[in-house]
């Protein structure tokens, strides 16, 4: 017979398991399979547990009904805390006076569903909290259910979100509580109940920006013990789309009669076929149990915090790598880690000498030495990156020769014909459209860097994410989609050996002016400055991004860059992506979110190079770390427009180009909810003055990626 023992109690505003105030690194899980629908096989359940454990998830809420019995067996066996919820939800009938929770003729239904939930799952030690239901208002029926459960099982706490703080619930478990509300509650001495969010960090589409800020609060305030992300898996099924392509189908795909909320049930950390969505990496990072900080960086001493409550770190080894400008210089392994549960240990690493040149970083990773449950030996349980010597952006100067081996004559400036202003020299040519001022041709080293018929253009827009749609930003920010650029002047001059072309624009739609300056060196490198000047006192919406869009020939299908990776990352979701050197294909940059949207961004970039098959191409550097992305899709092809339009990634054709976006910054993603909340203010781009400078430099295979 399989048995389990544990004690669950609430003391001093904290929920304790075996006397310890554990943190709930949780998810909500619906029973959903892309092939079986609501019928989930045992193999799929085992896969779900494996994914949860691999991504540091330690708790699950059975939203919003009791699960298959085998699920509880797996949670018992492999160690997941369970909030077991009764199948009771009636919010469609209304809250307040309209709630069924106040009606005597529904009292039996409220009681019976909770009775069966408890009696069926009583003997599962993984169940540490009973949940009376979900979104069904509050009234005497829930109070009666609470009393019955407490009388039947005094060993477990009982929670119900709609009971708020003052109602009959042992845990304060609100939904989608914003950061400031969490902080107010957790810092209030009179708050007597633990704060554990039953739903938070809505993971719909490209989301989970700002997840760090939730866990900064959890780790600061003892009464705030975590929560359950909404939710674990995108709820969609395999289907054949209207074009015949395979899709993951969501609401509205099946017929035109059924009520539909479009893709709103696709808000998971993983896709229907259990592929982790990009934001899962950020969750896994902030859910990890081992944290590394500097003790004394000058001596190579680190501090290792063991956030586990019941295990020491003897099951893990530490791997470290010292990086200089993104390249591994030295490595090492520490096999024995003597850090007790909840303790912090200090360890001195033999990092060897460093110098004052360039950027120095220390990567650390913790791997299991033996198999741990469903996870094989060598599983990476935690990682961090520490700064040894910070990055200092180089001064942007135009090269006079290509690595000292070629000197080209000064370009002939102000060659013009009726339609183009031409700047050219030995081996390169730039053409500016005289009617709109845009750079329409950039040729050097025998290659064209701008797709024929395209141009280097200012860009302030992204294909709205699901969180953007929820806040109606596709209409609120629409003035920035394609704002009018009225050319007012094209000026040319020579500065030393360099040619300068300046174009200025009025932007009446956004009450501003834009300057684009191109300084061209004798070797065909171009220093591009884009400066937007806002009009004081004008009320203009925020921007999605501030940068430039460069449609390149599709032959530039490889990226080398020094920045955060390897996965996509954004201003408020980049802590799980360490800074390093990466080489990837353009095809790898696109992630097929169930509903197409913004994807593929990278942040904190030091340099970025687009390469063709020969290893030649175009390198971009900036006066400060920047953001960039490169896709075989245009922004327009990923943009639903003013309303969502039942679209799927397999139905969108790739463009015959590589669309490179170079940004000073892109707005964050947010995660508080997907129906109105914006990212935190520090990750927004308010209307105002902006300026960015990029150096575009042709490179050859002889030194690409150096």
XYZ file of C-alpha atoms in Angstrom:
706
model
C 0.000 0.000 0.000
C 1.303 3.451 -0.895
C 1.024 6.021 1.882
C 2.286 9.529 2.524
C 2.635 11.674 5.597
C 2.742 15.419 5.893
C 1.338 18.207 8.036
C -0.330 21.306 6.607
C -1.169 24.291 8.783
C -1.436 28.073 8.771
C 0.546 30.065 11.319
C 1.423 33.745 11.486
C -0.058 34.460 8.086
C 1.846 31.666 6.309
C 0.884 28.255 4.975
C 3.306 25.660 6.349
C 4.033 22.192 5.000
C 5.832 20.074 7.580
C 6.539 23.265 9.481
C 8.092 25.152 6.532
C 6.581 28.167 4.708
C 6.972 26.730 1.214
C 6.680 28.847 -1.917
C 4.048 27.806 -4.431
C 5.565 27.871 -7.894
C 2.326 26.802 -9.443
C 0.230 26.465 -12.571
C -3.427 25.885 -13.323
C -3.991 22.769 -15.417
C -7.007 21.896 -17.520
C -7.407 18.347 -18.782
C -6.826 18.978 -22.485
C -5.146 17.030 -25.275
C -4.668 18.120 -28.912
C -5.810 14.705 -30.161
C -8.114 13.419 -27.419
C -9.734 16.692 -26.450
C -10.955 16.337 -22.878
C -9.710 12.734 -22.776
C -6.079 12.780 -21.624
C -4.047 9.586 -21.724
C -1.844 8.370 -18.902
C 1.177 8.887 -21.126
C 0.189 12.527 -21.670
C -0.276 13.023 -17.920
C 3.179 11.612 -17.282
C 4.543 13.961 -19.933
C 2.857 16.896 -18.207
C 4.416 15.998 -14.855
C 7.823 15.654 -16.507
C 7.478 19.094 -18.121
C 6.402 20.656 -14.841
C 9.296 19.173 -12.913
C 11.766 20.113 -15.665
C 10.632 23.744 -15.434
C 10.675 24.015 -11.624
C 6.889 23.948 -11.187
C 6.050 22.472 -7.784
C 2.292 23.012 -7.465
C -0.848 22.578 -9.563
C -4.445 23.688 -9.170
C -7.007 21.371 -10.768
C -9.014 24.055 -12.493
C -11.976 23.840 -12.259
C -12.965 20.280 -11.442
C -11.495 17.079 -10.008
C -9.024 15.513 -12.420
C -8.558 11.904 -13.523
C -7.516 9.854 -10.472
C -4.218 8.952 -12.103
C -3.178 12.612 -12.019
C -3.287 12.640 -8.218
C -1.317 9.381 -8.150
C 1.404 11.022 -10.232
C 1.457 14.094 -7.994
C 1.792 11.803 -4.944
C 4.621 9.876 -6.559
C 6.691 12.691 -8.023
C 5.988 15.476 -5.569
C 3.608 18.187 -6.717
C 1.493 20.156 -4.256
C -2.152 20.027 -5.322
C -4.965 22.498 -4.751
C -7.914 20.177 -5.405
C -10.865 22.126 -6.752
C -14.506 21.106 -6.825
C -16.397 21.301 -10.140
C -18.441 24.333 -9.231
C -18.604 27.438 -11.405
C -21.648 29.577 -12.142
C -20.404 33.060 -12.864
C -22.443 33.137 -16.050
C -25.498 33.443 -13.809
C -24.036 36.522 -12.161
C -22.446 37.639 -8.911
C -23.845 39.657 -6.016
C -27.579 39.139 -5.499
C -27.797 37.043 -8.688
C -25.325 34.383 -7.574
C -26.550 30.816 -7.145
C -24.505 30.746 -3.946
C -27.389 32.565 -2.218
C -30.210 30.355 -3.450
C -31.574 27.614 -1.208
C -32.538 25.439 -4.183
C -28.847 25.233 -5.167
C -27.490 24.526 -1.679
C -27.478 20.762 -2.261
C -25.541 21.134 -5.518
C -22.894 23.257 -3.803
C -22.556 20.795 -0.946
C -22.583 17.590 -2.974
C -19.869 18.691 -5.379
C -17.565 19.636 -2.531
C -18.394 16.481 -0.580
C -17.497 14.268 -3.531
C -14.283 16.172 -4.221
C -13.094 15.644 -0.644
C -14.255 12.055 -0.225
C -12.784 10.985 -3.573
C -9.353 12.573 -3.073
C -8.982 12.489 0.702
C -6.177 9.917 0.794
C -3.848 11.676 -1.634
C -1.015 13.283 0.365
C -0.252 15.614 -2.561
C -3.544 17.385 -1.910
C -2.709 20.084 0.603
C -5.572 22.544 -0.008
C -9.259 22.100 -0.879
C -10.800 24.658 -3.223
C -14.575 25.099 -3.019
C -14.932 26.125 -6.655
C -14.266 28.899 -9.120
C -15.977 32.162 -10.057
C -19.407 31.359 -8.650
C -20.103 34.371 -6.467
C -20.278 34.114 -2.684
C -23.053 33.358 -0.235
C -24.447 30.995 2.356
C -24.071 27.930 0.132
C -20.298 28.359 0.044
C -20.221 29.061 3.755
C -22.056 25.788 4.321
C -19.642 23.982 1.996
C -16.667 25.445 3.871
C -18.110 24.296 7.205
C -18.717 20.790 5.886
C -15.209 20.428 4.459
C -13.562 21.689 7.651
C -15.646 19.253 9.720
C -14.821 16.351 7.391
C -11.105 17.128 7.096
C -9.505 19.366 9.677
C -6.029 18.540 8.386
C -6.119 20.767 5.293
C -6.818 24.461 4.650
C -9.779 25.442 2.478
C -9.747 28.279 -0.035
C -12.248 30.069 -2.245
C -11.355 33.107 -4.305
C -14.789 34.746 -4.222
C -14.762 34.725 -0.417
C -12.215 37.533 -0.635
C -10.377 38.188 2.600
C -13.229 38.455 5.094
C -15.264 35.465 3.901
C -14.830 31.807 4.780
C -11.458 31.001 3.239
C -8.221 30.124 5.008
C -6.083 31.568 2.211
C -6.403 34.949 0.532
C -6.315 33.820 -3.093
C -7.360 36.610 -5.492
C -7.049 36.438 -9.261
C -4.755 38.634 -11.364
C -3.829 40.843 -8.451
C -1.539 43.629 -9.721
C 1.864 44.223 -8.188
C 0.900 47.194 -6.050
C -2.052 45.345 -4.510
C 0.144 42.348 -3.694
C 2.668 44.621 -2.028
C 0.055 46.473 0.004
C -1.448 43.267 1.325
C 1.833 41.486 2.023
C 3.333 44.466 3.824
C 0.265 45.116 5.998
C 0.874 43.784 9.554
C -2.824 43.070 10.087
C -3.021 40.683 7.095
C -3.579 37.362 8.849
C -3.971 35.025 5.868
C -1.300 33.893 3.411
C -1.488 35.493 -0.026
C -1.364 32.791 -2.713
C -2.770 33.904 -6.068
C -5.125 31.256 -7.460
C -4.608 32.726 -10.943
C -1.952 35.212 -12.098
C 0.582 35.977 -14.840
C -1.822 35.331 -17.712
C 0.265 33.464 -20.300
C -1.754 34.240 -23.431
C 0.263 34.434 -26.624
C 3.582 36.241 -26.354
C 3.404 37.058 -22.647
C 5.007 36.713 -19.186
C 6.707 40.092 -19.338
C 7.089 41.424 -15.820
C 7.071 37.974 -14.212
C 10.235 38.951 -12.348
C 8.435 41.717 -10.503
C 5.914 39.270 -9.049
C 8.677 37.063 -7.691
C 10.668 39.978 -6.361
C 7.648 40.580 -4.110
C 7.221 36.900 -3.224
C 10.828 36.675 -2.111
C 10.593 39.932 -0.166
C 7.369 39.456 1.808
C 6.853 36.245 3.855
C 3.045 36.370 3.604
C 3.170 36.333 -0.200
C 3.820 32.674 -1.008
C 3.429 32.560 -4.772
C 0.575 31.512 -6.978
C -0.744 29.532 -9.907
C -0.098 30.797 -13.436
C -3.016 30.812 -15.854
C -2.438 28.372 -17.333
C -0.358 25.332 -18.211
C -1.297 24.304 -21.763
C -2.804 26.066 -24.777
C -6.302 24.634 -25.186
C -6.590 23.859 -28.885
C -6.903 20.716 -30.995
C -5.330 19.495 -34.210
C -7.500 20.434 -37.159
C -7.363 21.139 -40.849
C -7.618 24.836 -41.622
C -9.518 26.551 -44.390
C -6.457 26.442 -46.669
C -5.914 22.738 -46.038
C -2.943 23.358 -43.763
C -2.788 21.648 -40.354
C -3.629 24.052 -37.530
C -4.300 24.103 -33.828
C -7.957 25.100 -33.875
C -9.535 27.452 -31.359
C -12.898 29.167 -30.845
C -14.502 30.240 -34.105
C -12.612 27.738 -36.266
C -15.284 25.041 -36.250
C -18.385 26.838 -37.495
C -19.949 30.285 -37.573
C -22.765 29.519 -35.163
C -21.211 28.598 -31.820
C -20.370 31.321 -29.335
C -16.658 32.094 -29.485
C -14.047 34.077 -27.628
C -11.536 33.541 -30.422
C -8.169 32.281 -29.131
C -8.776 33.218 -25.501
C -8.241 29.648 -24.255
C -4.753 29.641 -25.723
C -3.005 31.060 -22.694
C -0.597 28.295 -21.762
C 3.043 27.940 -20.894
C 3.200 25.120 -23.421
C 1.564 24.514 -26.788
C -1.130 21.843 -27.257
C 1.472 19.281 -28.380
C 3.522 20.086 -25.254
C 6.210 22.189 -26.886
C 7.280 24.839 -24.347
C 6.262 28.311 -25.477
C 9.153 30.817 -25.348
C 7.928 32.399 -22.124
C 8.176 29.079 -20.276
C 11.933 29.656 -19.970
C 11.326 32.851 -17.982
C 8.933 31.036 -15.641
C 11.407 28.203 -15.130
C 14.104 30.718 -14.249
C 12.126 32.562 -11.592
C 10.703 29.299 -10.257
C 14.185 27.798 -9.792
C 15.356 26.800 -6.301
C 19.057 27.682 -6.501
C 20.276 31.280 -6.771
C 23.775 32.639 -7.258
C 25.102 36.083 -6.385
C 28.548 37.530 -5.814
C 30.192 37.270 -2.452
C 33.497 38.888 -3.369
C 33.825 39.178 -7.135
C 37.474 40.230 -6.905
C 38.271 36.881 -5.292
C 35.929 34.764 -7.413
C 33.712 34.089 -4.385
C 30.023 33.386 -5.025
C 27.048 32.982 -2.696
C 24.724 30.031 -3.357
C 21.201 30.299 -1.956
C 19.317 27.009 -1.554
C 15.623 27.899 -1.753
C 14.567 24.279 -1.239
C 12.901 23.793 2.143
C 13.664 20.106 2.708
C 16.746 19.117 0.676
C 20.363 20.152 0.634
C 22.279 20.602 -2.617
C 24.280 17.364 -2.476
C 22.322 16.027 -5.455
C 23.703 18.772 -7.733
C 27.014 19.800 -9.219
C 27.943 23.293 -10.320
C 29.311 24.055 -13.777
C 30.854 27.452 -14.417
C 32.097 29.204 -17.554
C 34.046 32.447 -17.709
C 33.215 34.480 -20.828
C 35.207 37.282 -22.435
C 33.219 39.223 -25.016
C 30.908 36.240 -25.321
C 33.645 33.638 -25.825
C 34.344 30.904 -23.270
C 37.800 31.410 -21.751
C 37.809 28.967 -18.817
C 35.481 26.336 -17.386
C 35.194 24.376 -14.199
C 33.011 21.986 -12.194
C 32.307 21.732 -8.482
C 30.976 18.264 -7.624
C 30.244 18.785 -3.940
C 27.846 21.510 -2.810
C 27.402 21.696 0.946
C 24.403 24.003 1.324
C 21.599 23.078 3.728
C 17.886 23.669 3.006
C 17.041 27.367 3.188
C 20.695 28.278 3.727
C 23.264 30.269 1.778
C 26.747 28.901 1.207
C 29.897 30.601 -0.048
C 32.204 29.084 -2.618
C 35.433 30.363 -4.143
C 35.951 29.578 -7.827
C 39.360 29.536 -9.472
C 38.409 31.879 -12.306
C 41.974 32.814 -13.196
C 43.116 36.223 -14.426
C 40.990 38.771 -16.282
C 41.926 42.097 -17.812
C 40.255 45.469 -18.172
C 39.461 45.033 -21.846
C 35.984 44.152 -23.023
C 33.146 42.466 -21.158
C 33.667 39.610 -18.697
C 30.769 37.408 -17.526
C 30.429 34.303 -15.376
C 27.828 31.682 -16.275
C 26.848 29.157 -13.599
C 24.545 26.154 -13.972
C 23.409 23.485 -11.513
C 22.878 19.960 -12.834
C 21.574 16.819 -11.183
C 24.206 14.145 -10.593
C 21.722 11.257 -10.749
C 18.244 10.678 -12.088
C 15.657 12.607 -10.093
C 12.187 11.159 -10.542
C 11.228 11.574 -14.191
C 14.277 13.730 -14.954
C 17.493 12.180 -16.229
C 20.896 12.812 -14.708
C 22.415 16.029 -16.026
C 19.156 17.967 -15.914
C 19.829 21.703 -15.541
C 17.826 22.798 -12.509
C 19.044 26.390 -12.230
C 21.361 28.916 -13.846
C 22.582 32.475 -13.435
C 24.904 34.952 -15.115
C 27.091 37.264 -13.049
C 28.934 40.333 -14.294
C 32.694 40.279 -13.739
C 33.404 43.408 -15.797
C 30.458 45.289 -17.311
C 29.960 46.033 -20.969
C 31.069 49.436 -22.219
C 29.637 50.352 -25.604
C 32.311 51.412 -28.090
C 32.361 54.873 -29.569
C 30.786 54.656 -33.003
C 33.269 55.800 -35.623
C 33.170 55.197 -39.325
C 36.010 52.959 -40.526
C 38.300 54.399 -43.138
C 39.382 51.004 -44.387
C 38.288 47.427 -44.099
C 40.472 46.104 -41.262
C 43.366 48.159 -42.606
C 43.798 46.279 -45.849
C 41.756 48.400 -48.294
C 41.578 52.175 -48.659
C 38.905 53.475 -50.972
C 38.670 56.972 -52.458
C 36.235 59.530 -51.132
C 32.802 58.986 -52.701
C 31.508 61.311 -55.364
C 28.746 63.099 -53.541
C 25.560 64.653 -54.861
C 25.414 62.693 -58.051
C 21.767 63.020 -58.911
C 19.286 62.135 -61.557
C 15.628 62.994 -61.676
C 14.574 60.431 -59.074
C 17.608 59.512 -56.992
C 20.357 61.082 -54.967
C 23.386 58.825 -55.303
C 26.376 58.363 -53.023
C 28.940 55.942 -54.408
C 32.580 54.999 -54.206
C 34.881 52.144 -55.067
C 32.773 49.022 -54.509
C 29.604 50.522 -53.037
C 26.560 52.547 -53.990
C 23.715 54.144 -52.008
C 20.580 55.515 -53.648
C 18.049 57.779 -51.931
C 14.606 58.359 -53.364
C 14.404 62.119 -53.918
C 10.604 62.135 -53.499
C 10.399 60.511 -50.061
C 14.036 60.693 -48.893
C 14.311 56.967 -48.191
C 17.388 54.825 -48.725
C 16.239 52.396 -51.416
C 19.533 50.837 -52.428
C 22.585 49.871 -50.416
C 25.106 47.837 -52.390
C 28.608 46.915 -51.230
C 31.060 44.033 -51.506
C 29.134 42.763 -54.504
C 25.893 42.376 -52.523
C 22.582 44.195 -52.302
C 21.522 44.782 -48.705
C 18.034 46.122 -49.482
C 15.472 43.947 -51.220
C 14.600 45.377 -54.637
C 11.530 47.582 -54.373
C 11.945 48.050 -50.597
C 13.620 50.723 -48.468
C 15.124 51.388 -45.068
C 12.194 52.921 -43.186
C 11.422 54.278 -39.716
C 9.378 51.796 -37.695
C 7.235 52.323 -34.606
C 4.894 49.311 -34.825
C 4.740 45.633 -33.967
C 2.173 42.946 -34.766
C 0.043 43.286 -31.625
C 0.335 40.547 -29.033
C -2.698 39.071 -27.294
C -1.978 41.297 -24.312
C -1.869 44.282 -26.682
C -5.264 43.306 -28.093
C -6.676 42.913 -24.602
C -5.704 46.510 -23.851
C -7.025 47.621 -27.302
C -3.586 48.911 -28.248
C -4.147 47.900 -31.871
C -6.547 50.856 -32.013
C -5.247 53.061 -29.199
C -1.743 53.120 -30.737
C -2.912 52.887 -34.371
C -1.544 56.319 -35.250
C 1.932 54.775 -35.089
C 1.179 51.921 -37.517
C 1.995 53.927 -40.645
C 2.251 57.580 -39.646
C 2.505 60.166 -42.387
C 6.102 61.109 -43.174
C 6.091 64.359 -45.147
C 9.537 65.047 -46.570
C 10.563 68.644 -45.947
C 14.233 68.602 -46.998
C 17.138 66.522 -48.299
C 20.517 68.035 -47.498
C 23.953 66.782 -48.516
C 27.424 67.750 -47.433
C 30.961 66.441 -47.094
C 32.673 66.060 -43.730
C 36.325 65.186 -44.207
C 36.337 61.999 -46.277
C 32.720 61.180 -45.446
C 29.504 62.059 -47.224
C 26.430 63.079 -45.214
C 22.812 62.910 -46.354
C 20.140 64.321 -44.068
C 16.408 63.954 -44.571
C 13.828 65.729 -42.424
C 10.132 65.021 -42.135
C 7.007 66.459 -40.638
C 4.884 63.844 -38.880
C 1.511 65.577 -38.463
C -0.299 62.421 -37.291
C 1.882 62.316 -34.172
C 2.705 66.023 -33.867
C 6.425 65.619 -34.336
C 9.426 65.929 -36.594
C 11.839 63.222 -37.691
C 15.459 63.538 -38.787
C 17.337 60.755 -40.552
C 21.050 61.294 -41.027
C 23.314 59.009 -43.089
C 27.070 59.512 -42.848
C 28.855 57.363 -45.429
C 32.536 56.407 -45.198
C 34.880 55.666 -48.114
C 34.510 51.916 -47.472
C 30.719 51.991 -47.711
C 29.922 51.875 -43.987
C 26.970 54.024 -42.964
C 26.324 55.745 -39.647
C 22.530 56.133 -39.383
C 20.927 58.442 -36.834
C 17.169 58.642 -36.356
C 15.862 61.439 -34.132
C 12.220 62.103 -33.278
C 11.273 65.435 -31.736
C 7.889 65.545 -30.030
C 5.710 68.619 -29.623
C 5.365 69.609 -25.989
C 1.876 69.535 -24.573
C 0.411 67.258 -27.246
C -1.525 64.155 -26.222
C -0.239 61.349 -28.421
C -0.368 57.604 -27.654
C 2.647 55.539 -26.640
C 4.869 53.802 -29.200
C 5.358 50.060 -29.623
C 8.985 50.540 -30.659
C 11.459 53.111 -31.933
C 13.734 51.962 -34.699
C 14.174 51.102 -38.355
C 13.004 48.341 -40.644
C 15.374 46.952 -43.287
C 13.850 44.432 -45.746
C 16.859 42.461 -47.011
C 17.106 39.826 -49.741
C 16.065 36.405 -48.445
C 19.585 35.093 -49.080
C 20.590 36.740 -45.803
C 19.251 33.836 -43.789
C 21.805 33.490 -40.985
C 22.224 35.600 -37.861
C 25.289 36.001 -35.705
C 24.911 38.255 -32.709
C 26.276 39.116 -29.295
C 23.392 39.696 -26.895
C 20.687 37.819 -25.039
C 19.625 34.423 -26.294
C 19.190 31.871 -27.572
C 15.403 32.242 -27.236
C 13.343 35.319 -28.033
C 13.360 37.940 -25.293
C 11.927 41.356 -24.536
C 12.616 44.311 -22.264
C 10.503 42.824 -19.452
C 11.165 39.137 -20.232
C 14.882 38.605 -20.727
C 16.271 37.373 -17.404
C 16.339 33.714 -18.453
C 18.343 34.469 -21.611
C 22.049 34.923 -20.857
C 24.260 37.294 -22.794
C 26.483 35.439 -25.219
C 27.440 34.893 -28.833
C 24.841 33.047 -30.891
C 24.552 31.836 -34.471
C 21.056 30.981 -35.694
C 19.002 30.730 -38.855
C 16.321 33.262 -39.661
C 13.819 30.398 -39.766
C 14.565 29.723 -36.088
C 13.485 33.235 -35.113
C 9.782 32.713 -35.803
C 7.710 31.078 -33.093
C 4.283 29.795 -34.216
C 2.045 31.222 -31.527
C -1.465 29.778 -31.960
C -2.557 33.221 -33.171
C 0.282 34.894 -35.131
C 1.728 37.979 -33.452
C 4.999 39.713 -32.585
C 7.821 37.204 -32.167
C 11.570 36.718 -32.405
C 12.918 39.791 -30.625
C 16.343 39.835 -28.935
C 17.554 42.433 -26.404
C 20.815 43.804 -24.980
C 22.548 43.322 -28.326
C 26.144 44.494 -28.615
C 26.409 43.674 -32.340
C 24.246 41.852 -34.863
C 25.273 40.473 -38.259
C 23.128 39.253 -41.156
C 25.004 36.725 -43.286
C 24.491 34.906 -46.555
C 25.723 31.417 -47.404
C 29.244 32.672 -48.071
C 29.545 34.238 -44.626
C 29.398 37.793 -45.960
C 26.829 40.347 -45.001
C 25.987 43.386 -42.910
C 26.917 44.099 -39.315
C 24.956 46.455 -37.042
C 26.377 48.059 -33.915
C 25.040 50.875 -31.763
C 26.175 53.400 -29.217
C 24.283 51.371 -26.589
C 22.783 47.865 -26.346
C 19.816 47.585 -28.684
C 17.050 45.218 -29.809
C 16.647 43.441 -33.127
C 14.783 40.703 -34.917
C 14.917 39.068 -38.338
C 12.046 37.104 -39.859
C 10.924 35.755 -43.195
C 7.632 37.484 -42.424
C 6.609 41.114 -42.677
C 5.041 42.894 -39.724
C 1.883 43.324 -41.804
C 1.559 39.572 -42.402
C 1.550 38.926 -38.643
C -0.812 41.808 -37.835
C -4.539 41.043 -37.553
C -5.422 44.707 -37.896
C -8.202 46.239 -35.820
C -9.767 42.886 -34.792
C -8.639 39.289 -34.463
C -9.344 37.313 -37.616
C -9.116 33.539 -36.969
C -5.535 33.274 -38.225
C -2.964 30.516 -37.781
C 0.804 30.436 -38.409
C 0.683 27.605 -40.967
C -1.689 29.659 -43.113
C 0.603 32.692 -43.382
C 2.990 32.651 -46.290
C 6.586 33.648 -45.751
C 7.797 36.701 -47.604
C 10.511 36.534 -50.238
C 12.794 38.599 -48.035
C 14.406 38.799 -44.619
C 12.776 41.549 -42.596
C 15.342 43.021 -40.206
C 14.039 45.268 -37.428
C 16.663 47.342 -35.608
C 15.333 49.101 -32.540
C 16.552 51.377 -29.839
C 13.927 49.618 -27.734
C 10.634 47.767 -28.026
C 7.818 48.018 -25.502
C 7.514 45.187 -22.988
C 4.885 42.456 -23.038
C 3.221 42.502 -19.622
C 1.485 39.572 -17.932
C -0.849 40.828 -15.193
C -3.821 40.012 -17.417
C -4.828 39.935 -21.084
C -7.858 42.211 -20.904
C -6.535 45.680 -20.189
C -3.318 45.792 -18.190
C -0.266 47.408 -19.759
C 3.347 46.483 -19.012
C 4.907 48.236 -16.066
C 5.702 51.936 -16.737
C 9.451 51.309 -17.024
C 8.784 48.995 -19.970
C 6.484 51.377 -21.867
C 7.483 53.957 -24.488
C 5.627 57.181 -23.722
C 5.321 59.918 -26.307
C 8.442 62.064 -26.256
C 11.821 62.662 -27.862
C 13.807 59.624 -29.019
C 17.157 59.196 -30.748
C 19.163 56.196 -31.859
C 22.356 55.732 -33.876
C 23.429 52.564 -35.696
C 26.544 51.739 -37.659
C 25.881 49.594 -40.741
C 29.063 47.951 -41.904
C 29.575 45.472 -44.763
C 31.557 42.410 -43.709
C 33.124 39.545 -45.620
C 33.512 35.898 -44.697
C 37.129 36.658 -43.741
C 36.050 38.307 -40.503
C 32.290 37.787 -40.123
C 31.430 37.078 -36.511
C 34.713 38.394 -35.042
